Amino acid sequence: MKTVKNKITLLITAVLSTLIPLFAKEVNMEKFKNIIVEIPEEGYDKTRDGVKYPQFKNYTYFSNTAGRKTNVNVLLPANYSENKKYPVLYILHGFWDNETWMARSVVSLSQILTNLQQDGKAKEMIVVLPYIFCDKELPSCTGMDMKNCLAYDNFINDLTTDLMPFIEKTFSVAKGRENTAITGFSMGGRESLFIASQHPELFAYVGAVCPAPGLVKIPGSPMHPGQIQEKELEFSKCKPNILLISSSKADGVVTSSPDSYRSILTKNNQEFLSHVMTKTGHDHTSVKPHLYNYFQMLFK
């Protein structure tokens, strides 16, 4: 009976993969190009008088992929109600970090999003900050090597098999690709591009800020054999409504990696939006402007 159910599930998935592109909402990314600012005006990330700012709350779920209980931070809308369905944004952290990185006060995520909502520029949404290191032997990152990189790459399985079902079961979620977004910083940016290209049927909104190298093969680097081939970085089966890549010219960590992804996307005739900063670093100073722009594009 289990085998029959598995075959039925696979059949349904195959049918949906074929039908979803036919019914996908056509969105012209270019219309969002004019809202992109390099650095937002002063005060965009500050607390305003009389405004209720929701706080992240930590939850745990069992990850079959990692073989352990895993932490996840969740930000619910200020007036969250079980009687309403909300779209979901997954934001992935970078190398060495965890689910608390984006929830820190220095990132000001709740202030940025809530202020945009107050100004009528962003939709209500559930924001999910997962722990993306998935290894059954190692509970956390131990070094910059192949084994640790593979643990981050393994998050694609945790997200689809364990985390998304947990979020959809626990909270009042509007399901479907039109209601689901993903973005990430550094290694998380690399993983968001990887996950979205492999599962375009799940995510209509895709972002990456200062994405790390290694999504495609780096010649001479045993640490980066590549998750996919260059020709696979495309969305022909299911075009995203938004694909935003943010980076800084002053980023000395990932250096030209974001531009290499832009070049591959261009070569593959893929539409995307580009946000280039000049003086920000490989840290929250680049993440915050990215989120400010990205929030305004989501679920519209």
Short mmCIF file of C-alpha atoms in Angstrom, two decimals:
data_model
loop_
_atom_site.label_atom_id
_atom_site.label_comp_id
_atom_site.label_asym_id
_atom_site.label_seq_id
_atom_site.Cartn_x
_atom_site.Cartn_y
_atom_site.Cartn_z
CA MET A 1 0.00 0.00 0.00
CA LYS A 2 2.86 2.36 0.84
CA THR A 3 4.42 1.76 -2.57
CA VAL A 4 1.14 2.59 -4.28
CA LYS A 5 0.81 5.80 -2.26
CA ASN A 6 4.36 6.80 -3.18
CA LYS A 7 3.63 6.22 -6.87
CA ILE A 8 0.45 8.31 -6.62
CA THR A 9 2.38 11.11 -4.88
CA LEU A 10 5.04 11.09 -7.59
CA LEU A 11 2.35 11.15 -10.28
CA ILE A 12 0.58 14.11 -8.68
CA THR A 13 3.90 15.97 -8.34
CA ALA A 14 4.69 15.34 -12.00
CA VAL A 15 1.27 16.59 -13.10
CA LEU A 16 1.54 19.72 -10.94
CA SER A 17 5.03 20.46 -12.29
CA THR A 18 3.51 20.43 -15.77
CA LEU A 19 0.42 22.49 -14.96
CA ILE A 20 1.89 25.13 -12.65
CA PRO A 21 3.74 27.01 -15.43
CA LEU A 22 0.49 27.24 -17.37
CA PHE A 23 -1.28 28.99 -14.52
CA ALA A 24 1.67 30.93 -13.09
CA LYS A 25 1.05 34.64 -12.68
CA GLU A 26 2.86 36.67 -15.32
CA VAL A 27 4.76 39.51 -13.67
CA ASN A 28 7.04 41.98 -15.38
CA MET A 29 10.07 42.35 -13.11
CA GLU A 30 10.98 45.60 -14.83
CA LYS A 31 8.11 47.39 -13.12
CA PHE A 32 9.95 46.91 -9.80
CA LYS A 33 13.25 48.23 -11.15
CA ASN A 34 12.41 51.83 -10.28
CA ILE A 35 11.80 51.09 -6.60
CA ILE A 36 15.33 49.74 -6.08
CA VAL A 37 17.50 52.14 -4.10
CA GLU A 38 21.15 51.55 -3.29
CA ILE A 39 20.77 52.73 0.30
CA PRO A 40 17.38 53.69 1.80
CA GLU A 41 16.75 57.09 3.31
CA GLU A 42 17.73 57.64 6.92
CA GLY A 43 15.19 56.34 9.43
CA TYR A 44 13.91 53.39 7.40
CA ASP A 45 15.16 50.99 10.08
CA LYS A 46 14.18 52.97 13.18
CA THR A 47 11.36 52.43 15.64
CA ARG A 48 8.43 54.82 15.20
CA ASP A 49 6.27 56.14 18.03
CA GLY A 50 2.96 54.35 18.47
CA VAL A 51 3.80 51.48 16.11
CA LYS A 52 3.62 47.86 17.27
CA TYR A 53 6.70 45.91 16.17
CA PRO A 54 6.39 42.11 16.33
CA GLN A 55 9.29 40.09 17.72
CA PHE A 56 10.82 36.84 16.54
CA LYS A 57 9.89 33.76 18.54
CA ASN A 58 11.95 30.58 18.61
CA TYR A 59 10.37 27.21 17.78
CA THR A 60 11.75 23.70 17.35
CA TYR A 61 10.84 20.96 14.88
CA PHE A 62 12.28 17.54 14.20
CA SER A 63 14.44 17.46 11.11
CA ASN A 64 14.56 14.00 9.60
CA THR A 65 17.21 15.38 7.25
CA ALA A 66 19.55 16.35 10.09
CA GLY A 67 18.32 13.63 12.46
CA ARG A 68 17.71 16.02 15.34
CA LYS A 69 15.50 18.75 16.77
CA THR A 70 16.21 22.00 14.98
CA ASN A 71 15.64 25.62 15.95
CA VAL A 72 13.80 28.11 13.77
CA ASN A 73 12.88 31.75 14.43
CA VAL A 74 9.51 32.98 13.21
CA LEU A 75 8.17 36.52 12.90
CA LEU A 76 4.38 36.73 12.74
CA PRO A 77 2.51 39.86 11.60
CA ALA A 78 1.67 42.30 14.40
CA ASN A 79 -2.04 41.52 14.10
CA TYR A 80 -1.65 37.85 13.27
CA SER A 81 -4.94 35.96 13.15
CA GLU A 82 -5.70 32.29 12.59
CA ASN A 83 -8.67 33.46 10.53
CA LYS A 84 -6.37 34.88 7.86
CA LYS A 85 -3.86 33.17 5.56
CA TYR A 86 -0.40 34.72 5.23
CA PRO A 87 2.34 34.34 2.62
CA VAL A 88 5.72 33.13 3.85
CA LEU A 89 9.28 34.39 3.34
CA TYR A 90 12.23 32.11 4.20
CA ILE A 91 15.52 33.95 4.87
CA LEU A 92 18.74 31.91 5.01
CA HIS A 93 21.81 32.84 7.06
CA GLY A 94 25.47 32.63 6.04
CA PHE A 95 28.45 30.37 6.81
CA TRP A 96 29.21 29.91 10.54
CA ASP A 97 25.94 31.56 11.55
CA ASN A 98 22.55 30.26 12.71
CA GLU A 99 18.86 31.09 12.93
CA THR A 100 19.49 34.08 15.23
CA TRP A 101 21.68 36.09 12.83
CA MET A 102 18.85 37.83 10.97
CA ALA A 103 16.85 38.23 14.18
CA ARG A 104 19.50 40.44 15.81
CA SER A 105 18.63 44.06 16.64
CA VAL A 106 21.43 45.31 14.36
CA VAL A 107 19.57 43.89 11.33
CA SER A 108 16.35 45.68 12.34
CA LEU A 109 14.28 43.28 10.25
CA SER A 110 11.03 43.84 12.12
CA GLN A 111 11.43 47.62 11.98
CA ILE A 112 12.20 47.63 8.25
CA LEU A 113 9.27 45.40 7.35
CA THR A 114 6.77 47.00 9.73
CA ASN A 115 7.66 50.55 8.63
CA LEU A 116 7.17 49.56 4.98
CA GLN A 117 3.82 48.05 5.89
CA GLN A 118 2.85 51.24 7.73
CA ASP A 119 3.70 53.17 4.56
CA GLY A 120 1.65 50.83 2.40
CA LYS A 121 4.73 49.52 0.59
CA ALA A 122 4.87 45.93 1.86
CA LYS A 123 2.39 43.11 2.44
CA GLU A 124 1.79 41.29 5.68
CA MET A 125 3.82 38.07 5.77
CA ILE A 126 5.28 35.40 8.00
CA VAL A 127 9.09 35.54 8.08
CA VAL A 128 10.98 32.32 8.81
CA LEU A 129 14.64 32.20 9.83
CA PRO A 130 15.81 28.56 9.74
CA TYR A 131 19.06 26.93 10.80
CA ILE A 132 20.42 25.74 7.47
CA PHE A 133 23.32 23.50 8.56
CA CYS A 134 22.05 19.94 8.06
CA ASP A 135 24.36 17.07 8.96
CA LYS A 136 23.56 13.96 10.99
CA GLU A 137 27.08 13.81 12.43
CA LEU A 138 27.90 17.48 12.97
CA PRO A 139 25.48 19.68 14.94
CA SER A 140 27.17 22.86 13.73
CA CYS A 141 29.76 24.14 11.29
CA THR A 142 33.37 23.18 12.07
CA GLY A 143 35.27 24.68 9.16
CA MET A 144 35.32 25.83 5.56
CA ASP A 145 35.70 22.50 3.82
CA MET A 146 33.76 20.15 1.57
CA LYS A 147 31.96 18.31 4.38
CA ASN A 148 30.63 21.53 5.88
CA CYS A 149 29.61 22.92 2.49
CA LEU A 150 27.64 19.76 1.80
CA ALA A 151 25.81 20.22 5.10
CA TYR A 152 24.61 23.62 3.95
CA ASP A 153 23.70 22.20 0.53
CA ASN A 154 21.66 19.53 2.33
CA PHE A 155 19.25 22.19 3.61
CA ILE A 156 17.28 21.83 0.38
CA ASN A 157 16.03 18.50 1.73
CA ASP A 158 15.28 19.81 5.22
CA LEU A 159 13.34 22.76 3.80
CA THR A 160 11.08 20.74 1.51
CA THR A 161 10.71 17.61 3.66
CA ASP A 162 10.72 18.94 7.21
CA LEU A 163 10.59 22.72 7.67
CA MET A 164 7.93 23.80 5.17
CA PRO A 165 5.47 21.12 6.37
CA PHE A 166 6.11 22.24 9.97
CA ILE A 167 5.47 25.90 9.15
CA GLU A 168 2.34 25.10 7.17
CA LYS A 169 1.01 22.88 9.98
CA THR A 170 1.83 25.29 12.81
CA PHE A 171 0.79 28.64 11.35
CA SER A 172 -1.99 30.05 9.19
CA VAL A 173 -0.15 29.87 5.87
CA ALA A 174 -1.29 30.76 2.37
CA LYS A 175 0.17 27.87 0.39
CA GLY A 176 1.44 27.77 -3.19
CA ARG A 177 4.38 29.31 -5.05
CA GLU A 178 2.64 32.68 -5.42
CA ASN A 179 2.62 32.90 -1.62
CA THR A 180 6.14 31.65 -0.98
CA ALA A 181 9.46 33.52 -1.17
CA ILE A 182 13.09 32.78 -0.37
CA THR A 183 16.25 34.83 -0.01
CA GLY A 184 19.55 34.56 1.82
CA PHE A 185 22.88 36.14 2.69
CA SER A 186 26.29 34.83 1.60
CA MET A 187 26.11 31.01 1.85
CA GLY A 188 22.39 31.47 2.39
CA GLY A 189 22.23 33.46 -0.84
CA ARG A 190 23.98 30.67 -2.69
CA GLU A 191 21.52 28.18 -1.22
CA SER A 192 18.48 30.31 -2.06
CA LEU A 193 19.54 30.38 -5.72
CA PHE A 194 20.19 26.63 -5.63
CA ILE A 195 16.89 25.76 -3.97
CA ALA A 196 14.81 28.06 -6.17
CA SER A 197 16.38 26.78 -9.38
CA GLN A 198 15.72 23.19 -8.32
CA HIS A 199 12.21 23.89 -7.04
CA PRO A 200 10.76 26.70 -9.18
CA GLU A 201 7.34 25.16 -8.55
CA LEU A 202 7.64 26.14 -4.87
CA PHE A 203 8.97 29.71 -4.97
CA ALA A 204 7.67 32.59 -7.08
CA TYR A 205 9.94 35.13 -5.36
CA VAL A 206 13.70 34.62 -5.19
CA GLY A 207 16.46 36.77 -3.75
CA ALA A 208 20.13 36.61 -2.83
CA VAL A 209 22.40 39.17 -1.18
CA CYS A 210 26.17 38.78 -1.53
CA PRO A 211 25.74 35.13 -2.63
CA ALA A 212 28.77 32.96 -1.93
CA PRO A 213 30.70 31.10 -4.65
CA GLY A 214 30.26 27.40 -5.30
CA LEU A 215 26.78 27.17 -6.80
CA VAL A 216 28.58 26.30 -10.01
CA LYS A 217 32.00 24.68 -10.29
CA ILE A 218 35.06 26.74 -9.45
CA PRO A 219 38.01 25.40 -11.48
CA GLY A 220 40.85 24.18 -9.28
CA SER A 221 38.80 24.27 -6.08
CA PRO A 222 38.10 20.85 -4.53
CA MET A 223 35.86 22.60 -2.01
CA HIS A 224 33.55 23.87 -4.75
CA PRO A 225 32.78 21.18 -7.34
CA GLY A 226 29.48 22.95 -7.99
CA GLN A 227 25.94 22.14 -6.92
CA ILE A 228 24.63 22.55 -10.47
CA GLN A 229 26.01 23.14 -13.94
CA GLU A 230 25.90 26.65 -15.36
CA LYS A 231 23.15 25.69 -17.81
CA GLU A 232 20.97 24.58 -14.88
CA LEU A 233 20.83 28.07 -13.37
CA GLU A 234 17.61 28.91 -15.16
CA PHE A 235 13.85 28.90 -14.65
CA SER A 236 12.43 27.95 -18.03
CA LYS A 237 9.88 25.54 -16.52
CA CYS A 238 8.49 28.08 -14.08
CA LYS A 239 9.69 31.67 -14.24
CA PRO A 240 9.91 33.51 -10.91
CA ASN A 241 7.89 36.67 -10.47
CA ILE A 242 10.94 38.27 -8.87
CA LEU A 243 14.63 37.34 -8.94
CA LEU A 244 16.72 39.96 -7.13
CA ILE A 245 20.49 39.76 -6.68
CA SER A 246 22.09 42.33 -4.37
CA SER A 247 25.81 42.82 -3.87
CA SER A 248 28.47 45.32 -2.83
CA LYS A 249 31.48 46.43 -4.81
CA ALA A 250 33.33 46.73 -1.50
CA ASP A 251 32.62 43.11 -0.50
CA GLY A 252 36.05 41.51 -0.07
CA VAL A 253 34.65 38.13 1.01
CA VAL A 254 32.62 36.87 -1.97
CA THR A 255 34.29 39.43 -4.30
CA SER A 256 33.03 38.86 -7.89
CA SER A 257 30.80 35.86 -7.11
CA PRO A 258 27.49 37.78 -7.43
CA ASP A 259 28.57 39.17 -10.80
CA SER A 260 29.46 35.68 -12.00
CA TYR A 261 25.91 34.53 -11.22
CA ARG A 262 24.53 37.56 -13.04
CA SER A 263 26.66 36.67 -16.06
CA ILE A 264 25.43 33.07 -16.06
CA LEU A 265 21.80 34.17 -15.80
CA THR A 266 22.31 36.60 -18.66
CA LYS A 267 23.96 33.89 -20.78
CA ASN A 268 21.00 31.63 -20.01
CA ASN A 269 18.55 34.36 -21.08
CA GLN A 270 17.08 34.67 -17.61
CA GLU A 271 15.38 37.82 -16.38
CA PHE A 272 16.56 39.22 -13.05
CA LEU A 273 16.84 42.46 -11.10
CA SER A 274 20.17 43.79 -9.90
CA HIS A 275 20.88 45.88 -6.81
CA VAL A 276 24.48 47.08 -6.51
CA MET A 277 25.89 48.85 -3.45
CA THR A 278 29.24 50.62 -3.42
CA LYS A 279 30.43 50.94 0.18
CA THR A 280 28.59 48.36 2.29
CA GLY A 281 30.33 45.27 3.66
CA HIS A 282 29.83 41.53 3.82
CA ASP A 283 27.47 41.92 6.76
CA HIS A 284 24.20 43.50 7.88
CA THR A 285 25.04 46.76 6.08
CA SER A 286 24.36 44.98 2.78
CA VAL A 287 21.54 42.78 4.07
CA LYS A 288 19.35 45.63 5.30
CA PRO A 289 19.13 47.54 1.98
CA HIS A 290 18.49 44.23 0.20
CA LEU A 291 15.59 43.44 2.52
CA TYR A 292 14.22 46.98 2.17
CA ASN A 293 14.00 46.56 -1.61
CA TYR A 294 12.95 42.91 -1.59
CA PHE A 295 10.12 43.35 0.91
CA GLN A 296 8.47 45.86 -1.43
CA MET A 297 8.40 43.36 -4.29
CA LEU A 298 6.92 40.39 -2.50
CA PHE A 299 3.47 38.91 -3.05
CA LYS A 300 2.30 41.60 -5.46
#
